[in-house]
Amino acid sequence: MAVTIEDLYRNYGILADAKPENLSQHKDAYQVILDGVKGGPKEKRLAAQFIPKFFCSFPELAYAAINAQLDLCEDEDVSIRRQAIKELPRFATGDNTVRVADILTQLLQTDDTAEFNQVNAALISIFKIDAKATLGGLFSQILQGEDIVRERAIKFLSTKLKTLPEDVMTKEVEDFVFSETKKVLEDVTGEEFVLLMRLVSGLRVLQTVSGRQQLVELVVEQAFLEQALNPADPDTVDRLLQCTRQALPLFSKNVHSTRFVTYFCEHVLPNLSSLTSPVAELDIQLEVLKLLAEMTPYCGDMEKLESNLHMLFTKLLEYMPLPPEEVENGENSASEEPKLQFSYVECLLFGFHQLGKKLPDFLLDKVDAERLKDFKIRLQYFARGLQVYIRQLRVALQGKTGDALKTDENKIKVVALKITNNINVLIKDLFHNPPSYKSTVTLSWKPVQKAEAVATKRPSAEEMGSGASTQKQISTLQRRDARQIYNPPSGKYSASIGNFSYERGGFRGGRGRGFGARGNRSRGRIY
């Protein structure tokens, strides 16, 4: 005979009126409430509330009680499911906590927004009861559950753990997160790798030099730096990009980028032109050069410094053309002017300048005289073209402030001016005799540090030009440069220069290509 509303209220009254020490004598009354899950919608809603209230008083019925509540969590009526999920944290006592966390993790696969939020709230509440046991349930599903559950559990951890207070996320709990994450990282997709690195990078226990070094080691394992690069395989290239992006924020004067810089010099630069981009619209060569440039300031002692400098030097020469030949009357030949690829040169020149500090006599003692002469001719030609471009950019930006500088065209010009100014500073250093490596520049796509911004405030205003003196200077320069070595395209400031969409983390284009051949785990309910 089915349990009715009246049966539920009567037996609830028996349990509610009983003294705590006598509750265990009313096992039959609690069994009636458990049987309420087999009734209609009203009976189920009452059972969802009554079962957890007396759960702790009947340990011998604990397994049956959790299963009864679980049946309600899977009911066809969404309102019943939400009520049952809301009450689930009340079952999180002792050894039951891991099981409750495991159940809630599996319930993350719901497509109902309100229900999904309810599951998230329930997980957060049991975190505050027993964080380590809750993590045990979550990681169990990440390692063994279905793909949709795994994906949502990883996203939950990467977004929610950082919101929990220190009294919940103790050192012991954070150590447990790190050890379990390392197990998961043995077989991950690219997107999962990014989320998990975000998770462990935020752990307070790893905010030390040794902690950040451990994180770098994790990334090194994923990057396969001991293997040669296959430039034709987009997945291999993608893996390297993703790993490098995750490692970049970890580098400092105490946590070195040496292994990554070495790998880029030995395996990536020689194959730069043949790299296969994982995303069609990505300029893979520029992306790689940007990453290399950002890493070089944190490079430590390098075993093959001289050979790596030679590789950087050789690659730099490729992007610094010789001036066009002149015919007898002194005019340039009819051949097309070489294009100056400023974005590429900024990256390579910056990297060469950074590593050159470690071997300051490289250009004097390690490069033969003929090659050095060729380099200086290229530098001089590039510098002259650079000056023309810088003047044109300053004229174009003269007097523009506020909203006028926010148009797409002017944003490109502002970035182009940063690039060209950076190259100009670095070239001046190399023209010193002996070459100097003392100047400091901020890469064009990086935010300017406040101290540096204050220091350069007046010069930057002058760079934009103002007043009659600037106009006079421009007219003089136009006469002097009637025959220019290099004339950039008028009115169009190189689309490549403006291409600065630089994102760390996440797969571009939403691709799920990954770091492991994870199969689908369709295990069904494994509560």
XYZ file of C-alpha atoms in Angstrom:
527
model
C 0.000 0.000 0.000
C 1.394 3.390 -1.073
C 2.420 5.885 1.592
C 0.086 8.888 1.818
C 0.592 12.492 2.913
C -1.193 11.641 6.167
C 1.161 8.699 6.787
C 4.185 10.948 6.311
C 2.918 13.654 8.671
C 1.874 11.090 11.327
C 5.250 9.333 11.340
C 7.079 12.651 11.204
C 5.145 13.623 14.336
C 6.212 10.428 16.076
C 9.871 11.145 15.379
C 9.636 14.836 16.172
C 7.975 14.203 19.535
C 10.353 11.443 20.603
C 13.210 12.253 22.932
C 16.621 12.131 21.204
C 17.727 9.133 23.256
C 14.574 7.205 22.265
C 14.568 8.022 18.538
C 16.281 4.776 17.560
C 13.261 2.882 18.875
C 11.108 4.331 16.073
C 12.886 2.751 13.136
C 9.556 1.727 11.576
C 8.390 5.345 11.507
C 11.549 6.419 9.656
C 11.104 3.524 7.191
C 7.646 4.869 6.312
C 9.204 8.232 5.506
C 11.804 6.498 3.287
C 8.987 4.725 1.461
C 7.489 8.141 0.703
C 9.828 8.405 -2.303
C 7.584 5.853 -4.063
C 4.482 8.034 -3.730
C 3.134 10.900 -5.789
C 4.680 14.381 -6.274
C 3.399 15.737 -2.927
C 4.644 12.709 -1.002
C 8.036 12.966 -2.691
C 8.431 16.651 -1.790
C 7.676 15.896 1.860
C 9.998 12.880 1.881
C 12.799 15.059 0.436
C 12.499 17.308 3.498
C 11.818 14.669 6.174
C 14.481 12.063 5.261
C 17.547 14.270 5.980
C 16.042 15.669 9.194
C 16.311 12.321 11.037
C 19.112 10.796 8.956
C 21.745 10.879 11.719
C 19.476 9.069 14.188
C 19.323 5.852 12.157
C 22.861 4.856 11.113
C 21.714 1.356 10.205
C 19.406 2.906 7.565
C 22.008 5.424 6.301
C 22.649 3.626 3.011
C 18.927 3.222 2.305
C 18.263 6.863 3.261
C 20.934 8.218 0.876
C 19.636 6.003 -1.931
C 16.074 7.193 -1.274
C 17.180 10.832 -1.472
C 19.167 9.995 -4.574
C 16.053 8.626 -6.265
C 14.436 11.997 -5.647
C 17.483 13.758 -7.138
C 16.736 11.885 -10.367
C 12.977 12.419 -10.407
C 11.299 13.614 -13.618
C 9.808 16.603 -11.757
C 12.450 19.327 -11.662
C 10.966 20.924 -8.517
C 11.356 17.614 -6.652
C 14.932 17.269 -7.897
C 15.816 20.776 -6.720
C 14.319 20.128 -3.259
C 16.190 16.837 -2.924
C 19.491 18.393 -4.083
C 19.052 21.304 -1.671
C 18.840 18.828 1.238
C 21.750 16.595 0.142
C 24.430 18.450 2.199
C 22.629 17.315 5.366
C 23.779 13.766 4.581
C 27.440 14.873 4.515
C 28.582 13.429 7.827
C 31.651 11.300 8.478
C 32.400 8.765 5.775
C 29.235 9.731 3.892
C 30.722 13.066 2.788
C 32.821 11.577 -0.015
C 29.768 9.744 -1.367
C 27.579 12.858 -1.200
C 30.279 14.861 -2.999
C 30.544 12.123 -5.628
C 26.756 12.219 -6.158
C 26.650 16.011 -6.392
C 29.541 15.987 -8.855
C 27.630 13.627 -11.136
C 24.587 15.900 -10.855
C 26.634 18.725 -12.402
C 25.728 17.253 -15.787
C 22.196 18.702 -15.582
C 21.186 21.173 -18.314
C 18.667 22.963 -16.085
C 20.266 26.252 -15.001
C 18.470 26.550 -11.653
C 19.236 22.928 -10.829
C 22.880 23.369 -11.862
C 23.170 26.390 -9.547
C 21.580 24.346 -6.756
C 24.208 21.613 -7.209
C 26.991 24.224 -7.135
C 25.591 25.714 -3.916
C 25.316 22.254 -2.334
C 28.928 21.435 -3.211
C 30.124 24.715 -1.713
C 28.200 24.018 1.496
C 29.755 20.557 1.997
C 33.180 22.043 1.261
C 32.703 24.008 4.458
C 31.853 20.779 6.311
C 34.802 18.694 5.087
C 36.858 20.142 2.231
C 39.182 17.185 1.779
C 36.361 14.625 1.620
C 34.468 16.840 -0.842
C 37.562 17.032 -3.029
C 37.820 13.247 -2.831
C 34.382 12.929 -4.419
C 35.115 15.549 -7.079
C 38.471 14.100 -8.110
C 37.014 10.580 -8.149
C 34.599 11.697 -10.867
C 37.283 13.686 -12.718
C 39.437 10.578 -12.926
C 36.719 8.012 -13.599
C 33.460 9.730 -14.536
C 31.790 10.527 -17.843
C 33.349 13.261 -19.984
C 30.584 15.815 -19.346
C 30.897 15.272 -15.581
C 34.696 15.480 -15.730
C 34.552 18.697 -17.757
C 32.125 20.412 -15.395
C 33.902 19.204 -12.263
C 37.190 20.687 -13.517
C 35.455 23.975 -14.321
C 33.848 23.980 -10.879
C 37.220 23.563 -9.168
C 38.967 26.151 -11.352
C 36.343 28.818 -10.618
C 35.049 28.062 -7.104
C 38.090 27.040 -5.036
C 39.601 30.521 -5.176
C 36.433 31.911 -3.540
C 36.719 29.710 -0.465
C 38.220 31.213 2.737
C 41.561 30.181 4.201
C 39.963 28.308 7.103
C 38.414 25.966 4.498
C 41.362 25.850 2.077
C 44.012 24.954 4.634
C 47.556 23.951 3.706
C 46.615 20.273 4.027
C 43.656 20.756 1.675
C 45.734 22.683 -0.869
C 48.443 20.006 -0.788
C 45.723 17.433 -1.507
C 44.431 19.521 -4.455
C 47.937 19.712 -5.905
C 48.672 15.991 -5.538
C 45.313 14.990 -7.090
C 45.689 17.514 -9.927
C 49.039 15.984 -10.838
C 47.276 12.638 -11.284
C 44.675 14.214 -13.559
C 47.375 15.946 -15.630
C 48.713 12.569 -16.717
C 45.890 12.443 -19.276
C 44.249 15.749 -20.244
C 42.991 17.739 -23.201
C 44.399 21.182 -23.932
C 41.409 22.984 -22.429
C 41.558 20.853 -19.295
C 45.264 21.600 -18.946
C 44.623 25.349 -19.013
C 41.848 25.107 -16.397
C 43.882 22.860 -14.099
C 46.919 25.136 -14.315
C 44.664 28.051 -13.426
C 43.452 26.032 -10.453
C 46.854 25.105 -9.007
C 48.432 28.481 -9.856
C 45.967 30.102 -7.469
C 46.823 27.880 -4.499
C 48.365 29.889 -1.666
C 50.732 27.037 -0.834
C 52.379 27.471 -4.258
C 52.906 31.247 -4.082
C 56.548 30.779 -3.111
C 59.626 30.477 -5.321
C 59.749 26.723 -4.755
C 56.009 26.468 -5.369
C 56.222 28.329 -8.683
C 59.166 26.150 -9.658
C 57.007 23.076 -9.045
C 54.351 24.559 -11.336
C 56.948 25.160 -14.049
C 58.018 21.521 -13.727
C 54.394 20.479 -14.287
C 54.265 22.525 -17.480
C 57.628 21.191 -18.672
C 56.291 17.644 -18.379
C 53.297 18.564 -20.530
C 55.392 20.458 -23.100
C 57.543 17.458 -24.056
C 60.660 19.626 -24.251
C 62.828 16.514 -24.465
C 61.333 15.701 -27.874
C 62.106 17.285 -31.238
C 59.373 19.533 -32.622
C 57.262 18.358 -35.534
C 56.402 21.709 -37.170
C 53.889 20.108 -39.557
C 51.662 18.789 -36.749
C 49.222 21.475 -35.539
C 48.528 19.565 -32.316
C 52.213 19.478 -31.413
C 52.552 23.197 -32.141
C 49.374 23.901 -30.170
C 50.662 21.957 -27.176
C 53.859 24.005 -27.138
C 51.948 27.294 -27.394
C 49.533 26.348 -24.609
C 52.292 25.173 -22.289
C 54.424 28.242 -22.908
C 51.497 30.553 -22.215
C 50.853 28.781 -18.909
C 54.525 28.942 -17.919
C 55.037 32.630 -18.762
C 53.342 34.138 -15.664
C 55.414 31.827 -13.442
C 58.817 33.040 -14.620
C 60.791 35.537 -12.560
C 64.368 36.367 -11.665
C 64.301 33.305 -9.378
C 62.223 30.951 -11.550
C 63.991 30.732 -14.878
C 62.687 30.218 -18.406
C 65.963 28.664 -19.593
C 64.565 25.321 -20.775
C 61.810 26.959 -22.788
C 64.108 29.589 -24.334
C 66.632 26.874 -25.211
C 63.929 24.752 -26.850
C 62.645 27.709 -28.869
C 66.152 28.560 -30.075
C 67.118 24.975 -30.913
C 63.849 23.549 -32.246
C 61.356 26.319 -33.035
C 63.372 29.085 -34.693
C 65.000 26.727 -37.249
C 61.474 25.600 -38.233
C 59.752 28.975 -37.939
C 58.668 29.248 -41.572
C 57.257 25.712 -41.640
C 55.180 25.851 -38.432
C 51.583 24.752 -38.942
C 49.143 27.013 -37.140
C 46.470 25.269 -35.038
C 44.089 28.139 -35.878
C 43.660 29.495 -39.394
C 43.619 33.211 -38.502
C 46.604 33.050 -36.140
C 49.959 34.436 -37.345
C 51.846 31.510 -35.867
C 55.312 32.910 -36.561
C 54.572 36.204 -34.821
C 52.891 34.395 -31.912
C 55.944 32.203 -31.383
C 58.323 35.163 -31.573
C 56.249 37.087 -29.037
C 56.378 34.187 -26.592
C 60.134 33.875 -27.034
C 60.633 37.609 -26.507
C 58.592 37.559 -23.289
C 60.602 34.653 -21.885
C 64.127 35.918 -22.586
C 64.349 38.386 -19.646
C 63.968 35.435 -17.251
C 66.503 33.147 -18.890
C 69.181 31.873 -16.513
C 72.577 30.389 -17.306
C 72.331 28.695 -20.682
C 74.509 25.735 -21.601
C 74.633 26.551 -25.332
C 74.366 30.326 -25.099
C 76.675 31.084 -28.024
C 74.961 28.708 -30.469
C 71.523 29.957 -29.389
C 72.633 33.551 -29.910
C 73.859 32.562 -33.367
C 70.418 31.146 -34.145
C 68.682 34.327 -32.961
C 71.185 36.431 -34.892
C 70.651 34.410 -38.082
C 66.880 34.652 -37.778
C 67.115 38.398 -37.126
C 69.138 38.863 -40.325
C 66.334 37.189 -42.282
C 63.956 39.979 -41.266
C 66.439 42.836 -41.726
C 66.876 43.311 -45.497
C 69.845 44.783 -47.309
C 69.245 48.163 -48.973
C 68.263 47.955 -52.665
C 71.109 48.294 -55.130
C 71.697 51.699 -56.686
C 72.256 52.249 -60.404
C 74.994 54.539 -61.763
C 73.073 57.819 -61.448
C 72.638 57.236 -57.710
C 68.925 56.462 -57.865
C 67.423 53.277 -56.511
C 66.949 50.490 -59.007
C 63.463 49.738 -60.260
C 63.247 46.658 -58.049
C 60.610 46.808 -55.330
C 61.649 48.278 -51.958
C 62.089 45.560 -49.306
C 59.287 45.382 -46.749
C 60.286 46.090 -43.177
C 58.524 43.671 -40.856
C 58.575 45.678 -37.667
C 56.565 43.307 -35.438
C 58.883 40.367 -36.128
C 62.013 42.493 -35.754
C 60.866 43.906 -32.399
C 60.567 40.370 -30.987
C 63.835 39.052 -32.409
C 65.826 42.179 -31.595
C 64.489 42.234 -28.034
C 65.358 38.545 -27.549
C 68.826 39.026 -29.028
C 69.361 42.096 -26.815
C 68.311 40.165 -23.676
C 70.514 37.126 -24.329
C 73.309 39.356 -25.607
C 73.692 40.753 -22.086
C 74.960 37.325 -21.066
C 77.649 37.333 -23.775
C 78.362 41.019 -24.474
C 81.366 40.302 -26.752
C 79.261 38.135 -29.099
C 79.166 40.625 -31.981
C 82.837 41.487 -31.560
C 84.418 38.065 -31.033
C 81.879 35.430 -32.100
C 80.738 36.884 -35.447
C 83.217 37.113 -38.325
C 84.092 40.566 -39.680
C 82.287 40.160 -43.020
C 79.073 39.049 -41.394
C 79.268 41.841 -38.815
C 79.729 44.390 -41.616
C 76.687 42.960 -43.388
C 74.677 43.179 -40.145
C 75.591 46.841 -39.632
C 74.551 47.695 -43.202
C 71.194 46.036 -42.579
C 70.839 47.773 -39.216
C 71.599 51.151 -40.760
C 69.134 50.639 -43.593
C 66.442 49.461 -41.201
C 67.110 52.400 -38.861
C 66.726 54.917 -41.689
C 63.442 53.387 -42.806
C 62.388 53.311 -39.164
C 62.965 57.043 -38.737
C 60.758 57.824 -41.729
C 57.999 55.595 -40.376
C 58.238 57.079 -36.855
C 57.926 60.604 -38.287
C 54.874 59.630 -40.325
C 53.242 58.047 -37.299
C 53.902 61.103 -35.134
C 52.425 63.388 -37.761
C 49.367 61.137 -38.068
C 48.831 61.133 -34.287
C 49.696 64.794 -33.725
C 47.143 66.600 -31.569
C 44.921 63.537 -31.132
C 43.742 62.786 -27.605
C 40.944 60.959 -25.804
C 38.303 59.413 -28.064
C 40.251 60.311 -31.209
C 42.964 57.838 -30.165
C 40.389 55.090 -29.588
C 39.440 54.568 -33.230
C 40.664 51.302 -34.724
C 42.969 53.111 -37.150
C 44.589 55.232 -34.457
C 44.931 52.293 -32.076
C 46.987 50.554 -34.757
C 49.116 53.684 -35.192
C 49.725 53.986 -31.444
C 50.879 50.362 -31.268
C 52.993 50.859 -34.395
C 54.668 53.834 -32.716
C 55.456 51.701 -29.654
C 56.998 49.011 -31.861
C 59.115 51.411 -33.886
C 60.291 53.329 -30.828
C 61.328 50.057 -29.175
C 63.283 48.947 -32.242
C 64.902 52.370 -32.472
C 66.147 52.186 -28.867
C 67.537 48.656 -29.327
C 69.275 49.481 -32.612
C 70.965 52.495 -31.008
C 72.346 50.159 -28.332
C 73.809 47.822 -30.971
C 75.381 50.761 -32.842
C 77.503 51.564 -29.798
C 81.159 50.581 -29.990
C 81.348 48.159 -28.297
C 77.647 47.195 -28.542
C 75.669 48.077 -25.440
C 72.888 46.086 -23.805
C 71.835 48.588 -21.157
C 68.605 50.067 -22.536
C 65.251 48.870 -21.241
C 62.065 48.760 -23.279
C 58.564 47.418 -22.653
C 57.385 45.125 -25.429
C 54.686 46.843 -27.467
C 51.874 44.465 -26.495
C 52.686 44.550 -22.779
C 51.200 47.143 -20.393
C 53.598 49.928 -19.456
C 54.641 49.860 -15.805
C 53.496 52.912 -13.826
C 57.005 54.030 -12.928
C 58.041 53.824 -16.550
C 54.918 55.644 -17.702
C 55.697 58.562 -15.364
C 59.314 58.650 -16.449
C 58.418 58.894 -20.125
C 55.450 61.224 -19.810
C 57.102 64.358 -21.218
C 58.989 62.654 -24.071
C 55.829 60.866 -25.199
C 53.983 64.177 -25.411
C 56.794 65.596 -27.476
C 56.753 62.526 -29.715
C 53.200 63.366 -30.703
C 54.377 66.811 -31.682
C 52.755 70.166 -30.872
C 52.840 73.787 -31.980
C 54.641 75.643 -34.743
C 58.076 74.186 -33.951
C 56.825 70.702 -34.828
C 55.283 71.932 -38.071
C 58.573 73.578 -38.988
C 60.476 70.371 -38.230
C 58.086 68.306 -40.382
C 58.424 70.606 -43.409
C 62.209 70.534 -43.073
C 62.230 66.738 -42.865
C 60.003 66.471 -45.925
C 62.485 68.501 -47.976
C 65.456 66.598 -46.643
C 63.818 63.243 -47.343
C 62.679 63.978 -50.884
C 64.555 60.816 -51.834
C 63.760 58.400 -49.047
C 65.420 55.052 -48.482
C 62.085 53.559 -47.417
C 58.570 54.843 -47.902
C 55.928 52.966 -45.932
C 52.487 52.592 -47.502
C 50.617 55.854 -47.089
C 47.411 55.855 -45.040
C 47.650 52.184 -44.123
C 49.745 51.199 -41.168
C 50.521 47.580 -41.876
C 47.794 45.154 -40.902
C 50.435 42.878 -39.441
C 51.530 45.615 -37.050
C 47.997 45.995 -35.807
C 47.527 42.295 -35.255
C 47.964 42.136 -31.497
C 45.236 39.799 -30.341
C 47.316 37.990 -27.759
C 45.438 35.614 -25.495
C 46.826 33.383 -22.833
C 45.116 30.191 -22.104
C 42.138 28.494 -23.730
C 41.958 26.907 -27.134
C 41.533 29.407 -29.945
C 38.515 28.629 -32.028
C 37.112 26.397 -29.272
C 39.018 23.376 -30.443
C 39.116 20.350 -28.219
C 42.326 18.948 -29.568
C 44.361 17.842 -26.777
C 47.190 16.545 -24.770
C 45.912 12.996 -24.401
C 43.770 10.441 -26.183
C 41.062 10.417 -23.554
C 38.259 8.064 -24.532
C 34.596 8.614 -23.704
C 33.747 7.361 -20.266
C 30.077 6.433 -20.502
C 29.775 4.585 -17.247
C 26.238 5.603 -16.367
C 25.290 6.142 -12.762
C 28.052 4.970 -10.466
C 26.847 6.383 -7.179
